[in-house]
Backbone as CSV, one residue per row, in Angstrom:
resi,resn,N_x,N_y,N_z,CA_x,CA_y,CA_z,C_x,C_y,C_z
1,UNK,0.742,-1.226,0.081,0.081,0.076,0.016,0.703,1.350,-0.030
2,UNK,0.654,2.308,-0.661,1.348,3.496,-0.743,0.965,4.486,0.077
3,UNK,1.592,4.336,1.362,0.970,5.198,2.465,1.592,6.634,2.062
4,UNK,2.491,6.912,1.481,2.467,8.385,1.294,1.748,9.107,0.430
5,UNK,1.153,8.262,-0.681,0.274,8.720,-1.721,-0.911,9.109,-1.102
6,UNK,-1.654,8.262,-0.132,-3.140,8.380,0.671,-2.728,9.326,1.466
7,UNK,-1.737,9.487,2.317,-1.342,10.408,3.223,-1.140,11.789,2.693
8,UNK,-0.661,12.161,1.601,-0.982,13.415,0.778,-2.314,13.981,0.513
9,UNK,-3.383,12.719,0.265,-4.829,13.421,0.136,-5.204,13.957,1.746
10,UNK,-4.843,13.290,2.563,-5.080,13.773,4.223,-4.632,15.119,4.274
11,UNK,-3.742,15.161,3.924,-2.672,16.735,4.166,-3.568,17.670,3.430
12,UNK,-4.136,17.189,2.011,-4.921,18.428,1.103,-6.197,18.745,2.031
13,UNK,-6.785,17.652,2.826,-8.030,18.014,3.656,-7.310,18.918,4.812
14,UNK,-6.501,18.512,5.506,-5.815,19.610,6.447,-5.559,20.737,5.884
15,UNK,-4.828,21.055,4.780,-4.686,22.297,4.285,-5.867,23.121,3.790
16,UNK,-7.009,22.237,3.548,-8.235,23.052,3.201,-9.063,23.619,4.850
17,UNK,-8.492,22.875,5.511,-9.231,23.182,6.741,-7.941,24.385,7.481
18,UNK,-6.902,24.368,7.095,-5.879,25.578,7.464,-6.611,26.989,6.899
19,UNK,-6.750,26.798,5.381,-7.089,28.295,4.898,-8.533,28.443,5.335
20,UNK,-9.394,27.556,5.930,-10.808,28.217,6.460,-10.468,28.682,7.702
21,UNK,-9.337,28.715,8.319,-8.820,29.144,9.606,-9.066,28.069,10.652
22,UNK,-9.192,26.666,10.389,-9.419,25.719,11.335,-8.046,24.733,11.648
23,UNK,-8.257,24.035,12.789,-7.183,23.369,12.869,-6.867,22.300,12.186
24,UNK,-5.862,22.125,11.440,-5.522,21.464,10.388,-5.240,19.919,10.323
25,UNK,-6.133,19.422,10.758,-6.367,17.954,10.419,-7.142,17.461,9.500
26,UNK,-6.536,16.715,8.872,-7.522,15.932,7.720,-7.340,14.568,7.543
27,UNK,-8.353,13.778,7.314,-8.739,12.400,7.329,-9.348,11.973,5.660
28,UNK,-8.547,10.834,5.446,-9.274,10.115,4.522,-9.522,8.347,5.131
29,UNK,-10.551,7.990,4.439,-10.866,6.404,4.629,-10.724,5.696,3.451
30,UNK,-9.752,4.889,3.209,-9.661,4.495,2.135,-9.930,2.640,2.266
31,UNK,-10.623,1.993,0.948,-11.319,0.595,0.782,-10.713,-0.089,-0.159
32,UNK,-9.992,-0.915,-0.019,-9.547,-1.661,-1.323,-8.942,-0.270,-2.711
33,UNK,-8.237,0.455,-1.836,-7.330,1.395,-2.893,-8.475,2.492,-3.416
34,UNK,-9.632,2.681,-2.858,-10.355,3.714,-3.171,-10.604,4.567,-1.958
35,UNK,-10.441,5.963,-1.958,-11.038,6.729,-0.949,-12.338,6.844,-0.791
36,UNK,-13.198,6.311,0.274,-14.464,6.137,0.344,-15.255,7.624,0.862
37,UNK,-14.397,8.326,1.973,-14.657,9.312,2.519,-13.651,10.397,2.908
38,UNK,-13.872,11.445,3.101,-12.697,12.576,3.692,-13.612,13.070,4.744
39,UNK,-12.667,13.578,5.600,-12.749,14.562,6.679,-12.051,15.689,7.013
40,UNK,-12.483,16.611,7.377,-11.581,17.632,8.089,-12.058,18.453,9.194
41,UNK,-11.105,19.023,10.270,-11.588,19.666,11.517,-12.300,20.654,10.994
42,UNK,-12.938,20.607,11.874,-14.323,22.117,11.920,-14.480,22.086,13.624
43,UNK,-15.079,23.703,13.725,-15.124,23.798,15.065,-13.891,24.511,16.139
44,UNK,-13.147,25.061,15.267,-12.058,25.482,16.177,-11.865,26.854,15.820
45,UNK,-12.625,27.098,15.117,-12.661,29.057,15.125,-14.136,29.587,15.933
46,UNK,-13.418,30.841,16.423,-14.511,31.421,17.095,-14.391,31.183,18.690
47,UNK,-15.293,31.609,19.321,-15.525,31.746,21.002,-14.906,30.641,21.398
48,UNK,-15.649,29.425,21.278,-15.412,28.069,22.010,-15.397,27.383,20.604
49,UNK,-14.616,26.193,21.268,-14.409,25.132,20.335,-15.321,24.199,20.620
50,UNK,-15.555,23.464,19.333,-16.411,22.183,19.362,-15.365,20.975,19.295
51,UNK,-15.554,20.216,20.277,-14.707,19.000,20.473,-14.956,17.950,20.178
52,UNK,-16.279,17.990,19.093,-16.699,16.837,18.637,-16.548,16.411,17.148
53,UNK,-16.286,17.805,16.252,-16.079,17.601,14.799,-14.499,17.369,14.704
54,UNK,-13.985,16.283,15.075,-12.813,16.069,14.636,-12.839,15.128,13.563
55,UNK,-11.741,15.575,12.572,-11.533,15.151,11.311,-12.037,13.491,11.072
56,UNK,-11.543,12.698,12.270,-11.894,11.467,12.295,-13.316,11.332,12.429
57,UNK,-13.969,11.853,13.068,-15.388,11.689,13.437,-16.491,12.376,12.387
58,UNK,-15.651,13.418,11.785,-16.680,13.637,10.514,-16.453,12.426,9.268
59,UNK,-15.261,12.044,9.123,-15.244,10.835,8.268,-16.130,9.609,8.650
60,UNK,-15.739,9.347,9.971,-16.664,8.234,10.419,-18.181,8.730,10.120
61,UNK,-18.682,9.695,10.261,-20.279,10.116,10.059,-20.433,9.891,8.798
62,UNK,-19.644,10.173,7.767,-20.031,9.786,6.443,-19.776,8.597,5.901
63,UNK,-18.978,7.943,6.489,-18.873,6.313,6.323,-20.351,5.904,6.638
64,UNK,-20.761,5.980,7.857,-21.757,5.406,8.058,-23.293,5.622,7.329
65,UNK,-23.343,6.657,6.582,-24.147,7.330,5.484,-23.875,6.416,4.401
66,UNK,-22.920,5.756,3.993,-22.749,5.037,2.787,-23.219,3.491,2.980
67,UNK,-23.890,3.289,1.473,-24.685,2.008,1.192,-23.623,1.057,0.660
68,UNK,-23.717,-0.065,0.741,-22.654,-1.159,0.486,-22.135,-1.733,1.359
69,UNK,-21.878,-3.059,0.799,-21.333,-3.814,1.493,-19.507,-3.792,1.579
70,UNK,-19.232,-3.304,2.910,-17.874,-2.667,3.317,-17.326,-3.589,4.374
71,UNK,-16.512,-4.028,4.273,-15.711,-4.687,5.383,-14.877,-3.785,5.873
72,UNK,-15.196,-3.367,7.328,-14.690,-2.119,8.043,-13.325,-2.421,8.453
73,UNK,-12.761,-3.996,8.701,-11.622,-4.556,8.860,-10.482,-4.039,7.767
74,UNK,-10.992,-4.082,6.616,-10.299,-3.827,5.342,-10.392,-2.378,4.995
75,UNK,-10.500,-1.336,5.989,-10.404,0.275,5.817,-9.238,0.685,6.618
76,UNK,-8.431,1.412,5.754,-7.332,2.459,6.272,-7.777,3.876,6.592
77,UNK,-7.764,4.366,7.528,-7.461,5.745,7.918,-6.451,6.206,8.042
78,UNK,-6.292,7.595,7.186,-5.239,8.313,7.219,-5.694,9.490,7.751
79,UNK,-4.521,10.023,8.665,-4.610,11.462,9.355,-3.579,12.048,9.626
80,UNK,-3.723,13.208,9.383,-2.530,14.196,9.723,-2.062,14.554,11.057
81,UNK,-2.879,13.889,12.013,-2.556,13.977,13.356,-3.025,12.459,14.180
82,UNK,-2.212,12.237,15.108,-2.855,10.779,15.856,-4.097,11.089,16.106
83,UNK,-4.820,10.126,16.242,-6.367,10.284,16.884,-6.288,10.262,18.290
84,UNK,-7.020,11.349,18.767,-7.182,11.365,20.194,-7.998,10.196,20.936
85,UNK,-8.123,10.341,22.007,-8.713,9.213,22.683,-10.253,9.155,22.398
86,UNK,-10.949,9.858,22.249,-12.217,9.774,21.356,-12.425,9.120,19.848
87,UNK,-11.351,9.911,19.217,-11.563,9.140,17.847,-10.718,7.884,17.803
88,UNK,-9.843,7.672,18.350,-9.362,6.043,18.484,-10.090,5.394,19.122
89,UNK,-11.046,5.360,19.932,-11.969,4.550,20.140,-13.171,4.637,19.596
90,UNK,-13.381,5.485,18.732,-14.478,5.363,17.757,-14.297,4.827,16.487
91,UNK,-12.750,4.625,16.336,-12.252,4.009,15.348,-12.595,2.239,15.697
92,UNK,-11.882,2.064,16.707,-12.233,0.683,16.986,-13.635,0.193,16.899
93,UNK,-14.692,1.114,17.811,-15.795,0.589,17.950,-16.529,0.121,16.122
94,UNK,-15.643,1.210,15.471,-16.185,1.556,13.676,-15.623,0.018,13.167
95,UNK,-14.687,-0.729,14.091,-14.110,-2.002,13.570,-12.988,-1.663,12.365
96,UNK,-12.236,-0.371,12.426,-11.556,0.257,11.386,-10.351,-0.617,11.539
97,UNK,-9.467,-1.490,10.633,-8.490,-2.336,10.869,-7.482,-1.906,10.631
98,UNK,-6.438,-0.382,10.093,-5.689,0.207,9.990,-5.808,1.681,10.463
99,UNK,-4.800,2.190,11.147,-4.541,3.493,11.485,-3.289,3.944,10.876
100,UNK,-3.332,5.021,10.230,-1.967,5.623,9.256,-2.106,7.233,9.896
101,UNK,-0.948,7.470,10.595,-0.822,8.952,10.889,0.412,9.978,10.647
102,UNK,0.124,11.070,10.457,1.418,11.811,10.142,2.222,12.509,11.204
103,UNK,1.450,13.177,12.342,2.263,13.816,13.214,1.332,13.323,14.672
104,UNK,2.346,13.152,15.728,1.869,12.467,17.079,1.385,13.691,17.289
105,UNK,0.251,13.381,18.236,-0.607,13.999,19.186,-0.052,14.068,20.809
106,UNK,0.813,14.782,20.852,2.081,15.023,22.332,1.002,15.059,23.346
107,UNK,0.019,15.916,23.128,-0.701,16.125,24.308,-2.121,15.344,24.168
108,UNK,-2.605,14.610,23.267,-3.774,14.051,23.569,-3.778,12.665,23.103
109,UNK,-2.934,12.187,22.018,-2.779,10.884,21.233,-3.178,9.713,22.028
110,UNK,-3.870,9.039,21.657,-4.705,7.774,21.987,-3.867,6.306,21.423
111,UNK,-3.235,6.402,20.394,-2.841,4.872,19.821,-1.847,4.474,20.696
112,UNK,-1.277,5.146,21.598,-0.178,4.117,22.614,-0.986,3.660,23.691
113,UNK,-1.977,3.859,23.761,-2.860,3.350,25.096,-2.849,1.870,25.074
114,UNK,-2.600,1.512,26.472,-2.451,0.185,26.985,-3.940,-0.379,26.912
115,UNK,-4.226,-1.065,25.938,-5.777,-1.756,25.897,-5.923,-3.084,26.569
116,UNK,-4.748,-3.261,27.297,-4.764,-4.694,27.776,-5.695,-4.793,29.159
117,UNK,-5.978,-3.161,29.628,-6.476,-3.352,30.685,-7.721,-2.939,30.379
118,UNK,-8.401,-2.858,29.196,-9.724,-2.441,29.197,-10.429,-3.934,28.791
119,UNK,-11.721,-3.947,28.521,-12.227,-4.771,28.312,-11.852,-5.511,26.903
120,UNK,-11.833,-6.678,27.043,-11.960,-7.686,25.822,-12.059,-6.864,24.340
121,UNK,-13.365,-6.652,24.544,-14.005,-5.987,23.279,-13.093,-4.879,22.304
122,UNK,-12.351,-4.091,23.412,-11.435,-3.311,22.642,-10.370,-4.022,22.192
123,UNK,-9.438,-4.911,22.990,-8.398,-5.335,22.314,-8.343,-5.955,21.166
124,UNK,-9.637,-6.804,21.146,-9.937,-7.536,19.889,-9.667,-6.589,18.661
125,UNK,-10.340,-5.479,18.678,-10.495,-4.486,17.895,-9.588,-3.478,17.507
126,UNK,-8.034,-3.887,18.178,-7.286,-2.985,18.041,-6.712,-2.774,16.783
127,UNK,-6.516,-1.535,16.024,-6.150,-1.530,14.516,-4.636,-1.848,14.636
128,UNK,-4.157,-2.067,13.249,-2.848,-1.903,12.905,-2.304,-0.674,13.046
129,UNK,-1.407,0.158,13.688,-0.901,1.646,13.710,0.280,1.786,13.037
130,UNK,0.578,2.452,12.065,1.738,3.114,11.515,1.599,4.386,11.443
131,UNK,2.797,5.128,11.991,2.886,6.325,12.560,4.023,7.017,11.326
132,UNK,4.166,8.536,11.710,5.309,9.597,11.176,5.019,9.441,9.289
133,UNK,4.044,8.996,8.952,4.026,8.937,7.672,3.850,10.510,7.128
134,UNK,4.779,10.895,6.501,5.019,12.400,5.970,4.691,13.374,7.244
135,UNK,5.465,12.928,8.300,5.163,13.688,9.559,5.830,15.189,9.241
136,UNK,6.659,15.722,8.400,7.270,17.011,8.291,6.515,17.873,7.705
137,UNK,5.987,17.146,6.810,4.324,17.854,5.894,3.681,18.266,6.630
138,UNK,2.913,17.463,7.621,2.289,17.852,8.659,2.634,18.758,9.580
139,UNK,3.577,18.453,10.118,4.351,19.445,11.055,4.334,20.546,10.393
140,UNK,4.414,21.062,9.343,4.540,22.553,8.777,3.433,23.031,9.015
141,UNK,1.918,22.291,8.788,0.884,22.913,8.547,0.383,23.012,10.112
142,UNK,0.802,22.370,11.241,0.662,22.758,12.330,1.663,23.946,12.984
143,UNK,2.669,23.939,12.370,3.617,25.026,13.025,2.518,26.534,12.307
144,UNK,2.319,26.352,11.186,1.765,27.817,10.711,0.657,28.222,11.335
145,UNK,-0.204,26.942,11.546,-1.353,27.405,12.555,-1.074,27.929,13.789
146,UNK,-0.028,27.418,14.682,0.372,27.508,16.052,0.935,29.311,16.223
147,UNK,1.917,29.225,14.687,2.195,30.834,14.532,1.297,31.780,14.172
148,UNK,0.084,31.570,13.748,-0.823,32.655,13.651,-1.654,33.052,14.556
149,UNK,-1.169,34.585,14.814,-1.784,34.906,16.177,-3.462,35.108,16.047
150,UNK,-4.015,34.869,14.877,-5.490,34.954,14.827,-5.989,33.382,14.914
151,UNK,-5.398,32.443,15.041,-5.676,31.519,15.756,-5.205,30.856,16.723
152,UNK,-6.159,30.787,17.598,-6.430,30.632,19.118,-6.592,29.080,19.664
153,UNK,-6.928,28.168,18.807,-7.339,27.122,19.291,-6.103,26.295,19.748
154,UNK,-6.155,25.824,21.056,-4.932,25.372,21.542,-3.725,26.015,22.039
155,UNK,-3.914,27.750,21.766,-2.723,28.508,21.791,-2.360,28.371,23.246
156,UNK,-0.951,28.240,23.482,-0.380,28.097,24.387,-0.429,26.860,25.534
157,UNK,-0.936,25.923,24.774,-0.991,24.447,25.159,0.531,23.644,25.181
158,UNK,0.182,22.466,25.768,1.500,21.685,25.538,1.743,21.289,24.127
159,UNK,0.789,21.017,23.237,0.642,20.794,21.920,1.428,22.028,21.210
160,UNK,0.996,23.071,21.435,1.418,24.231,20.702,3.049,24.190,21.033
161,UNK,3.363,24.329,22.246,4.623,24.239,22.477,5.600,23.344,22.040
162,UNK,5.256,21.990,22.120,5.975,21.167,21.726,6.108,21.220,19.853
163,UNK,4.853,21.516,19.349,5.147,21.504,18.095,5.825,22.873,17.477
164,UNK,6.002,23.651,18.367,6.975,24.776,17.957,8.335,24.564,18.199
165,UNK,8.579,23.918,19.221,9.868,23.338,19.218,10.227,22.371,18.345
166,UNK,9.481,21.919,17.601,10.072,20.665,16.592,11.018,21.550,15.328
């Protein structure tokens, strides 16, 4: 599988989010070499953040609207940032078989969680994880975001500080 090729599609989604003033997270869901759905982070502009409309959640909502015989274990999720705990759990519940991400979420990433202490249901659904695919390209988008004084989502957070030190 050409992970870099498909990560470039997620990066394009993230670039669109950044151009709209949103946190630059983009996501695609791939099935048998075909892009099923895309998603980008929304809800990070304005006075208060919407902490539900993450790129992965947007894509999973779109996936749920599709008709057809799709084996979820054969779906790969490509995302410009490591899924948070909420998104990681949703991906496992959806039965997605593979997660490929670019940039680590140093503040809230969920893919490193020890699933052995959770109910067996989750351990059985643990997807394959591939990390740091086109990490530098994704990092550049996050640096642009955090350097822009007009974009205040997670401004001053550990993630912002970590990103700007990279």
